Short mmCIF file of C-alpha atoms in Angstrom, two decimals:
data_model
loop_
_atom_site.label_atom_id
_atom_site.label_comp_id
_atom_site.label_asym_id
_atom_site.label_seq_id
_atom_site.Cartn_x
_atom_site.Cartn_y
_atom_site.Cartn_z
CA UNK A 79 -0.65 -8.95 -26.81
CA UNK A 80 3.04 -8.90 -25.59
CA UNK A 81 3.20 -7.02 -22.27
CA UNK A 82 5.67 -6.80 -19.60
CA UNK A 83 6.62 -8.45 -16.34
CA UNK A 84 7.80 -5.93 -13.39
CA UNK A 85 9.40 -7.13 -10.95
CA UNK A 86 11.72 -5.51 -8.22
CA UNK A 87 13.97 -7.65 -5.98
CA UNK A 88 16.08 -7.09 -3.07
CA UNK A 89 18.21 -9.90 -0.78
CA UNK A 90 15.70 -12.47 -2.39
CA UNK A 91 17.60 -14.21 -5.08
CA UNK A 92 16.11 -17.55 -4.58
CA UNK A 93 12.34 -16.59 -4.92
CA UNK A 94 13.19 -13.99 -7.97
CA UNK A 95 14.63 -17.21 -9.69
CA UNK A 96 11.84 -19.48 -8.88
CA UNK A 97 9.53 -16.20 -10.10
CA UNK A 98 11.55 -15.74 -13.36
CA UNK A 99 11.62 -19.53 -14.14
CA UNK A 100 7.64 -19.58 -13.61
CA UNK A 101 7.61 -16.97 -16.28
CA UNK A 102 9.74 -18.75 -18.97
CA UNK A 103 8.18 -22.06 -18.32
CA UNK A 104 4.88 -20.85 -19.04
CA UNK A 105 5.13 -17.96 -21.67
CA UNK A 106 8.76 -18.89 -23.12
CA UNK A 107 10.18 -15.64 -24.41
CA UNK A 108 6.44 -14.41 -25.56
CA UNK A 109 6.48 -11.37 -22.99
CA UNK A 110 9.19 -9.26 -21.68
CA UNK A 111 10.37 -9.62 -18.21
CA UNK A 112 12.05 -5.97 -16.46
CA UNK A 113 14.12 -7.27 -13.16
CA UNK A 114 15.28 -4.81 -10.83
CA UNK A 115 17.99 -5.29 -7.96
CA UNK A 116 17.65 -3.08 -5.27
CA UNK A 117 21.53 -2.97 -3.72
CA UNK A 118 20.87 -6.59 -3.47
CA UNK A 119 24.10 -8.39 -1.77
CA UNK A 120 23.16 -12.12 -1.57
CA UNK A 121 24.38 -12.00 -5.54
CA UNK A 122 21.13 -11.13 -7.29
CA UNK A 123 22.85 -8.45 -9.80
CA UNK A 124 25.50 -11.24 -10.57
CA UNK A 125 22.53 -13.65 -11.34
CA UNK A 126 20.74 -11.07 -13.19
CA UNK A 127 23.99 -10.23 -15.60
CA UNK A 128 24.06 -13.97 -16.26
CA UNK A 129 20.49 -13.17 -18.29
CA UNK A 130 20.86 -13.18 -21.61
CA UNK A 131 17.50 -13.84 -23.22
CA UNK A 132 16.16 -10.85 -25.79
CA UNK A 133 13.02 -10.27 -23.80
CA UNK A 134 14.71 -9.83 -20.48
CA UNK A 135 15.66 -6.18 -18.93
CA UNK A 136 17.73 -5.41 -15.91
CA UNK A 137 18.58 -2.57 -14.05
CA UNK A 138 20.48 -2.59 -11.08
CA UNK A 139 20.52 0.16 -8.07
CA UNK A 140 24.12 0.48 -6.86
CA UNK A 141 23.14 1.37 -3.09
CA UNK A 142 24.20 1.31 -0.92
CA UNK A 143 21.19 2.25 0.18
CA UNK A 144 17.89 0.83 -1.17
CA UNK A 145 15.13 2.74 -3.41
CA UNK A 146 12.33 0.67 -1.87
CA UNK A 147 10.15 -1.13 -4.79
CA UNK A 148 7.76 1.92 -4.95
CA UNK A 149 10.90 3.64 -6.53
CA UNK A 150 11.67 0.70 -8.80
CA UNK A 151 8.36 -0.68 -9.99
CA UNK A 152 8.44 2.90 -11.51
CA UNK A 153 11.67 2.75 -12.65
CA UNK A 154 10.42 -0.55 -14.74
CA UNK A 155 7.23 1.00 -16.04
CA UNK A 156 9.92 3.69 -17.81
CA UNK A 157 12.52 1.28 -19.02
CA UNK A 158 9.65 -1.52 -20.12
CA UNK A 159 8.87 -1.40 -24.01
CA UNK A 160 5.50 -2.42 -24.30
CA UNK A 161 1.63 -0.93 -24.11
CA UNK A 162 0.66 -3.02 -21.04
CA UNK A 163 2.76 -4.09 -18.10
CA UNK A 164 1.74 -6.13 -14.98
CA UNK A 165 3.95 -5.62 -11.74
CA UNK A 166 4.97 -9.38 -10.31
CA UNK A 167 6.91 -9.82 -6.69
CA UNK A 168 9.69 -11.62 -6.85
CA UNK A 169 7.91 -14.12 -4.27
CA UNK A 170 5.08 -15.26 -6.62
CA UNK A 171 4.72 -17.97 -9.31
CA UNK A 172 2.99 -17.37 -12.83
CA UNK A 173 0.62 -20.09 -13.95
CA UNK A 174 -0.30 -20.60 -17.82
CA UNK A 175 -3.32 -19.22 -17.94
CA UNK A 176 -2.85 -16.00 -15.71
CA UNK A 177 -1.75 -13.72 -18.10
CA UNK A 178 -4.46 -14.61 -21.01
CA UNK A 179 -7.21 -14.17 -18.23
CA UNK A 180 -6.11 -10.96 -16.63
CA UNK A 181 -5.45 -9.51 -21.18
CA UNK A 182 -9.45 -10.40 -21.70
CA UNK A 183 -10.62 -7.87 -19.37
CA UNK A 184 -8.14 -5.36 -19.83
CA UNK A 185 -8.76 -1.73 -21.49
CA UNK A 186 -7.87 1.23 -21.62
CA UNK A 187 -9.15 2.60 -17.92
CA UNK A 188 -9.22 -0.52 -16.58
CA UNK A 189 -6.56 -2.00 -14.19
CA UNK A 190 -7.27 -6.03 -14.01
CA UNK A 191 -5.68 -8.16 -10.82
CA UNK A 192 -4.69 -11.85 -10.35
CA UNK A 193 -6.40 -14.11 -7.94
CA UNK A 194 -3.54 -15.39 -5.38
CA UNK A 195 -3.36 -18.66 -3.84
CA UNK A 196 -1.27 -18.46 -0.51
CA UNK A 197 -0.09 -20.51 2.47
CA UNK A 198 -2.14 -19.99 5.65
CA UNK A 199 0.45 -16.62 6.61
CA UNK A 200 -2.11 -14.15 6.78
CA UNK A 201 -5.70 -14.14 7.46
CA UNK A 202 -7.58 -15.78 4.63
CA UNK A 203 -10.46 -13.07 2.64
CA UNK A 204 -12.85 -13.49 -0.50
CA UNK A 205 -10.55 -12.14 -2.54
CA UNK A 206 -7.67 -15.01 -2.03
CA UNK A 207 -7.97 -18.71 -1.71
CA UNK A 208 -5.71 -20.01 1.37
CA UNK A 209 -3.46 -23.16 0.18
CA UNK A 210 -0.28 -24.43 1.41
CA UNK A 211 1.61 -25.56 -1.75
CA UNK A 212 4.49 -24.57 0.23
CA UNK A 213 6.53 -21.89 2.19
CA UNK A 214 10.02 -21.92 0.26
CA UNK A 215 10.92 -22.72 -3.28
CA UNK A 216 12.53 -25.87 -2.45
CA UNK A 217 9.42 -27.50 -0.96
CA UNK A 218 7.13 -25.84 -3.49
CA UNK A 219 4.55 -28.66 -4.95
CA UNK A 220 4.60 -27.71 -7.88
CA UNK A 221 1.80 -30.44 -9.39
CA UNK A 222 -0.43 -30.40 -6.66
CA UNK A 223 -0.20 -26.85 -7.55
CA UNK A 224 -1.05 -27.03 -11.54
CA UNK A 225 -3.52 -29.68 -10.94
CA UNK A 226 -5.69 -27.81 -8.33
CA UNK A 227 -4.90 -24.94 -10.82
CA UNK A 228 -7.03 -26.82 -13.59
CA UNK A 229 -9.71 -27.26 -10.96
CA UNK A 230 -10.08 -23.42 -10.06
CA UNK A 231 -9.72 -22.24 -13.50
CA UNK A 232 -12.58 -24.15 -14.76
CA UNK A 233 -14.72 -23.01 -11.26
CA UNK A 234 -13.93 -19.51 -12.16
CA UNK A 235 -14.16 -19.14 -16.08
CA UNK A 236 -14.96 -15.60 -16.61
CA UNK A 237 -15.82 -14.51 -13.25
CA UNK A 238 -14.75 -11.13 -11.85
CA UNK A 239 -15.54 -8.90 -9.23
CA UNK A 240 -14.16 -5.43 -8.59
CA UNK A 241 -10.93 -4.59 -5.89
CA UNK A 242 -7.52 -4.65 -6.29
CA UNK A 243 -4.25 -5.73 -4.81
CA UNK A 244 -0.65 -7.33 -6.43
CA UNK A 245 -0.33 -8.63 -9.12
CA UNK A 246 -2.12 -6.33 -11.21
CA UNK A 247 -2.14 -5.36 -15.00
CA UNK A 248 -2.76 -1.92 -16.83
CA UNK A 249 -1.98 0.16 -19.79
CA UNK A 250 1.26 2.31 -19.11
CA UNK A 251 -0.62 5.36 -20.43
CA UNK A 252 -2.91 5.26 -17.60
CA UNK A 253 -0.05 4.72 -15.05
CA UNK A 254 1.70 7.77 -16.58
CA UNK A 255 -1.49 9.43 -16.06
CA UNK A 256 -1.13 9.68 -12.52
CA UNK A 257 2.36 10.14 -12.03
CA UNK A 258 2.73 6.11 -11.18
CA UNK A 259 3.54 5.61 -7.17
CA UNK A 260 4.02 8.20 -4.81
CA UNK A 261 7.87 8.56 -3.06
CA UNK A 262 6.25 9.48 -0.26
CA UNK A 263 5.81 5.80 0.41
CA UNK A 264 9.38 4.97 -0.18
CA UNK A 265 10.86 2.28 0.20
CA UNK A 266 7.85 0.99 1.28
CA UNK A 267 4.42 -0.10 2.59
CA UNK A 268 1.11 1.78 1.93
CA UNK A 269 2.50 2.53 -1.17
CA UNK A 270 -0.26 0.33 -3.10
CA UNK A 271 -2.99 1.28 -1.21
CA UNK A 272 -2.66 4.67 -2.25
CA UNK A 273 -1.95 3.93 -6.03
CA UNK A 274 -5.00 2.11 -5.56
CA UNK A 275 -6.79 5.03 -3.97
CA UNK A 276 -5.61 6.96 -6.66
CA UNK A 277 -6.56 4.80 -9.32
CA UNK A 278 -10.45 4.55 -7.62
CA UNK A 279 -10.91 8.38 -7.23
CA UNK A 280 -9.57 8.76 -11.34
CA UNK A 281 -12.02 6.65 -12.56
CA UNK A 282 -10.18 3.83 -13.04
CA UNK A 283 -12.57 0.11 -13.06
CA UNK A 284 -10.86 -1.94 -11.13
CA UNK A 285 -11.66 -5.65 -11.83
CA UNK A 286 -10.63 -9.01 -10.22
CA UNK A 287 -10.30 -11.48 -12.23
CA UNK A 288 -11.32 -14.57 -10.80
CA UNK A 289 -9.57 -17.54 -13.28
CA UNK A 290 -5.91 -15.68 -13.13
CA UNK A 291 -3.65 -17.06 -10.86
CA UNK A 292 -0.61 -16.68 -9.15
CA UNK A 293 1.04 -18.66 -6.47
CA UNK A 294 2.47 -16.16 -3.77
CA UNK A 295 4.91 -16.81 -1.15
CA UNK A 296 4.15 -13.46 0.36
CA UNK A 297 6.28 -10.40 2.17
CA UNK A 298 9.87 -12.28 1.57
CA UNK A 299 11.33 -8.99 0.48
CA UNK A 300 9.99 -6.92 3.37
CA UNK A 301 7.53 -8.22 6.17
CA UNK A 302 9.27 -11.95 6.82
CA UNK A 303 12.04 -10.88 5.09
CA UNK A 304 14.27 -12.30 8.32
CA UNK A 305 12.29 -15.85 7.20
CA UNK A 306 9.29 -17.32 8.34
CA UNK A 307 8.79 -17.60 12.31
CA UNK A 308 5.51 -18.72 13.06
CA UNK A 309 4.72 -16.44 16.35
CA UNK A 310 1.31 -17.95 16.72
CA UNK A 311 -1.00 -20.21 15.93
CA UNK A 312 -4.75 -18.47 15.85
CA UNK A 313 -8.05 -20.80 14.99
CA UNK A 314 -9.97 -19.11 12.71
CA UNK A 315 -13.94 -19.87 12.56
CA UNK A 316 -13.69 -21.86 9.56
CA UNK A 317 -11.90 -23.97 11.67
CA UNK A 318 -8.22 -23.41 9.62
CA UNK A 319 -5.28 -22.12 11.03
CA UNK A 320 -3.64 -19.07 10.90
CA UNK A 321 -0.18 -19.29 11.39
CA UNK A 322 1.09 -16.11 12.41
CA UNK A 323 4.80 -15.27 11.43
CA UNK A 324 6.71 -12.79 13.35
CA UNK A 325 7.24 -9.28 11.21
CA UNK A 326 10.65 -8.04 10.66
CA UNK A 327 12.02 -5.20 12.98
CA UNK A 328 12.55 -3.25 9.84
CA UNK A 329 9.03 -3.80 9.06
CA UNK A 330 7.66 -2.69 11.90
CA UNK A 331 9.63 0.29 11.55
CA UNK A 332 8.83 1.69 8.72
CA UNK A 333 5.33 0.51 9.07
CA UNK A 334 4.80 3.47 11.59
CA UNK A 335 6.55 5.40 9.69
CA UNK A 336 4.48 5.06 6.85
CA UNK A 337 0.79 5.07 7.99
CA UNK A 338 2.08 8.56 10.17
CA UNK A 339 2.45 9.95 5.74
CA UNK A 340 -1.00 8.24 5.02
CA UNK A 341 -2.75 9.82 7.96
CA UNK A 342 -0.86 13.79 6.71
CA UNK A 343 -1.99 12.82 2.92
CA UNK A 344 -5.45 11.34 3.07
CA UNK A 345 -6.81 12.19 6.29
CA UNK A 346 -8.45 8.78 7.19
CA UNK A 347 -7.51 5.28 8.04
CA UNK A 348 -6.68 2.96 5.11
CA UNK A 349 -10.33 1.92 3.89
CA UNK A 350 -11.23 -0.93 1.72
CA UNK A 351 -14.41 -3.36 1.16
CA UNK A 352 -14.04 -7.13 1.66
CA UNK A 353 -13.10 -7.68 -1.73
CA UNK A 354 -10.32 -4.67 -1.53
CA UNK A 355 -12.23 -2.16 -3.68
CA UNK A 356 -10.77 1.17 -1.96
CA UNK A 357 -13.29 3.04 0.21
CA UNK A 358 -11.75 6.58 -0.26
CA UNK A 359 -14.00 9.48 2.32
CA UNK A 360 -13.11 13.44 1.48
CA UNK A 361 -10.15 14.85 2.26
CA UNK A 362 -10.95 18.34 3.69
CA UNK A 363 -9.26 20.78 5.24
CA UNK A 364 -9.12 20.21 9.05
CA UNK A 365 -7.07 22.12 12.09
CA UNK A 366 -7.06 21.43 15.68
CA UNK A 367 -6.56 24.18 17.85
CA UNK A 368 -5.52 22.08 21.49
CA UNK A 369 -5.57 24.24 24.73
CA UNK A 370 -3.68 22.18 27.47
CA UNK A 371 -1.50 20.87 24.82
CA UNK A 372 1.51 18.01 25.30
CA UNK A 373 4.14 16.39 23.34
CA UNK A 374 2.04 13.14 23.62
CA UNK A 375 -1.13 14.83 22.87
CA UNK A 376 1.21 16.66 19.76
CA UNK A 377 2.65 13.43 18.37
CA UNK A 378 -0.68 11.45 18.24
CA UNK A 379 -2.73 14.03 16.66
CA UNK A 380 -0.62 16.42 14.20
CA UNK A 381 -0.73 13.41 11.72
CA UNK A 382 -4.41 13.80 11.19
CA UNK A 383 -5.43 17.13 10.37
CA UNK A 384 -3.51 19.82 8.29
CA UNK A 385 -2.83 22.60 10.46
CA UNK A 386 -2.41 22.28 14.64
CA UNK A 387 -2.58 25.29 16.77
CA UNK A 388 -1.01 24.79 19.93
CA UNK A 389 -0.40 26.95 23.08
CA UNK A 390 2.16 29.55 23.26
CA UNK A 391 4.59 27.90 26.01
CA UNK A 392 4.70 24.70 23.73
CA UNK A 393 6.57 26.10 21.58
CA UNK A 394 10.12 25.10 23.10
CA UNK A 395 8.71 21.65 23.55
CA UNK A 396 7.41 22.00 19.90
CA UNK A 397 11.13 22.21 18.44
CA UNK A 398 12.62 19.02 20.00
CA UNK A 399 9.09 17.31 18.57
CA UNK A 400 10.18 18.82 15.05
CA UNK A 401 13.47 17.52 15.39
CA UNK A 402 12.64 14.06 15.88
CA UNK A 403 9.98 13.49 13.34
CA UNK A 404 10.97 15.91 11.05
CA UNK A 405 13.55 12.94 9.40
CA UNK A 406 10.34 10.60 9.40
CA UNK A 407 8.57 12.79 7.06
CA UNK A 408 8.19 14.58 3.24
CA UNK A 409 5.73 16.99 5.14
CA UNK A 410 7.15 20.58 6.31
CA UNK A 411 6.38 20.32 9.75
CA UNK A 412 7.02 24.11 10.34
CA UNK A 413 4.24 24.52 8.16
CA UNK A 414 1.57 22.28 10.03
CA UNK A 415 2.47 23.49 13.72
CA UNK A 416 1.31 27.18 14.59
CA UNK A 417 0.94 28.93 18.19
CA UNK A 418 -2.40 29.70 18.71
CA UNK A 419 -1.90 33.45 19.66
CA UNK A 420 0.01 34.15 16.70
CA UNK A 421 -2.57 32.75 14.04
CA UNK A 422 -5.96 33.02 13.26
CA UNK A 423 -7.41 29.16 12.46
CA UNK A 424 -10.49 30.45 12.37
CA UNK A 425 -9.77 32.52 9.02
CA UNK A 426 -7.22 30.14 7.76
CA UNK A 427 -8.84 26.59 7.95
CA UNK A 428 -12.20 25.17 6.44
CA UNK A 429 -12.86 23.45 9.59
CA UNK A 430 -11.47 23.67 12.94
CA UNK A 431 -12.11 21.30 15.59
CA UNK A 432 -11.81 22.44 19.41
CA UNK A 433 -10.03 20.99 22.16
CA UNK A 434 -8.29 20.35 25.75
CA UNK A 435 -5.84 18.22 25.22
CA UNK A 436 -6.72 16.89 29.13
CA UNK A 437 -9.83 15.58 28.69
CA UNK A 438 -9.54 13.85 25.26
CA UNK A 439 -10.59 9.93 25.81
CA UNK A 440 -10.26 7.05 23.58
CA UNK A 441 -13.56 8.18 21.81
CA UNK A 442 -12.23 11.21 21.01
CA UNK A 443 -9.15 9.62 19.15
CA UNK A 444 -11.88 7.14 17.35
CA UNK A 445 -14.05 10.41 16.29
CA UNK A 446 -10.75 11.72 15.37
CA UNK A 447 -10.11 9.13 12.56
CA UNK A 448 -13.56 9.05 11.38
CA UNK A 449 -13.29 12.85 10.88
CA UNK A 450 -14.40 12.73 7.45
CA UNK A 451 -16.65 10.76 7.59
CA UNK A 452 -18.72 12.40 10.46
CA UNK A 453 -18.52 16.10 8.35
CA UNK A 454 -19.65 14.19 5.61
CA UNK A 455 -22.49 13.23 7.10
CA UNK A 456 -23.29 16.59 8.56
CA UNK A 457 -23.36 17.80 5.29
CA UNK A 458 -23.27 21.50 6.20
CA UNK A 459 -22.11 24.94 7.31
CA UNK A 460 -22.31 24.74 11.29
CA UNK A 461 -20.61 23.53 14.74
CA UNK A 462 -21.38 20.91 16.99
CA UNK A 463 -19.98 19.19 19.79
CA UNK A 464 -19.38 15.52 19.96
CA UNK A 465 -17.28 13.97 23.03
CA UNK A 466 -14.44 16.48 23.93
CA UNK A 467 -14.51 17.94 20.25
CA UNK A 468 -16.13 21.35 19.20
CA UNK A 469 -16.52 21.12 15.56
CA UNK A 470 -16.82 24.51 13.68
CA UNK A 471 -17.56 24.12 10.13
CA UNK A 472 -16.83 26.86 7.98
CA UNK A 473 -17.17 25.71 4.24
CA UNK A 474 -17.30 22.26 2.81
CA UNK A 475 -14.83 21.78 0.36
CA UNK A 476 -13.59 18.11 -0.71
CA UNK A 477 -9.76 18.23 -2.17
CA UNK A 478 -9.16 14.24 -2.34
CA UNK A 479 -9.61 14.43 -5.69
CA UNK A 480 -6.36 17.14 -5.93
CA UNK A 481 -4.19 13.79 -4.60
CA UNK A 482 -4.78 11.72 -7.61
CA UNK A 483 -1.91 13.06 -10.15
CA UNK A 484 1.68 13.58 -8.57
#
């Protein structure tokens, strides 16, 4: 089966050509390979014109402003010309055998990952093994790399278990299906864990499969984009190391950005098992109506409910809070922020949660986030108090499953 590589780059020339050269050394010209430069200007789009193998596709945004690779893997999907596509960064390296072990449990439905191996810059999970082949291309060991490669493979024949993360595999019908990844996550972060959400609640299996590997370099397009600055050095119980690079102020950035859009979409924290199988709880439809009301009280809590009813002399204060995050978000804001006396929450909202925005604690903000959760578990028509929260539930209606298409 001839599918295709997708694989956005931006400002990361020498990984992408370390990536690329991964691909041709182990699969020749047997699979296509879609590269896509993001404004790059460290000479990527020169490098990519110099390409002129049959199976290789570019595309090149002219900027100057970046589309963010949850634009662009998109964009690759569309311009790719085969069934089945797997999205690559442009920091990881193919091995022989990881494409041939991620096609043997693939299906329509199904969307089949990789198993990374990566150097100790993260904290190391069941679903990775931790291995420092190296941080940069030009100290990559490349054969203690294949060898330990061998080992793994033949530790792993045929095993899977079910998550998901990068690099994954799937039919482009099924991406389609969905709409592919949501702009709201553009240019990036928490843009994959809400594919992945999305892909859970549409019935999607989502398989791991154990004997496909990839080594990856990790974040050099984004999070250590500014290169790697080990911050700290943090003994794990296993007795390894975690060495702790600094993030990039951009990252950080849009980081808080972004998880502000997750909390407005989906209502919950970002959920997963130990093995990254999404954990997605009901989306419902939740207002706050806040007595005693702040701009600090405002900004932490309108993220995580739908509607917010607020007192009548915040509404100057209101405006200026509009004004600043309005820029932040995709979400009407004017829509989301009502004055209590001139609404009725009670006749507009499923649920509506009471409160004084003096007395909330910290275990009011935790109850907050596990909002779903707790009405789940309530399971019916009702109020009840818990901390500094008056819950009033008037009908139980789950809409998660409404976020799955775009």
């Amino acid at each position: 089966m001839r599918i295709s590589f997708i694989i956005p780059s931006r400002n990361n020339l020498k990984y992408l050509q370390q990536a690329v050269d991964s691909i041709t050394t182990c699969y020749g010209t047997q699979h296509d390979i879609v590269l896509l430069d993001d404004a790059s200007t460290d000479g990527t789009w020169e490098w990519l014109h110099s390409l002129t193998a049959d199976n290789i596709i570019t595309y090149r945004n002219e900027g100057p402003e970046r589309l963010g690779h949850t634009i662009l893997y998109d964009k690759g999907v569309e311009l790719s010309k085969t069934d089945v596509f797997t999205i690559l960064h442009a920091d990881m390296i193919t091995t022989p055998n990881h494409i041939p072990n991620l096609i043997k449990h693939l299906k329509p439905g199904t969307v089949v990952s990789a198993t990374r191996i990566e150097p100790p810059l993260h904290p190391p999970g069941p679903e990775k093994y931790v291995r420092s082949y190296g941080f940069e291309p030009e100290e990559f060991n490349n054969n203690a790399f294949q060898t330990e490669i061998v080992k793994l493979e033949n530790d792993n024949v045929d095993k899977t278990t079910n998550g998901i993360f990068a690099p994954w595999m799937m039919y482009k019908s099924d991406f389609e299906a969905i709409g592919g990844h949501d702009p709201l996550f553009a240019p990036m972060e928490l843009e994959d864990s809400d594919i992945f959400n999305r892909m859970h609640l549409a019935g999607y299996e989502l398989i791991q499969s154990r004997d496909a590997f990839v080594y990856h370099m990790t974040c050099r397009g984004s999070r250590f984009k500014d290169g790697i600055e080990i911050e700290a050095e943090i003994p794990l119980p296993d007795g390894t190391i975690w060495y702790k690079p600094k993030d990039s102020e951009e990252y950080k950035a849009l980081r808080a950005i972004k998880f502000r859009e997750w909390w407005r979409k989906w209502g919950c924290n970002v959920l997963h098992d130990e093995l990254l199988m999404p954990i997605v709880p009901p989306k419902y439809n939740i207002a706050f109506v806040i007595t005693n009301c702040n701009l600090n009280v405002l900004s932490a809590l309108e993220p995580w409910c739908d509607r917010i009813y607020i007192d009548d002399e915040m509404q100057v204060l209101t405006s200026h809070y509009i004004d600043s995050e309005q820029p932040n978000t995709k979400f009407d804001l004017t829509k989301r922020i009502m004055v209590i006396s001139h609404n009725d929450a009670y006749g507009e909202n499923d649920i509506v949660v009471e409160m004084d925005g003096n007395r909330l604690s910290n275990q009011d903000a935790l109850h907050i986030q596990q909002l779903s959760q707790i009405i789940q578990q309530s399971g019916e028509i009702g109020e009840f108090t818990l901390g500094n929260l008056h819950i009033n539930i008037f009908g139980i209606i789950e809409y998660q499953n409404d976020l799955i298409c775009l």
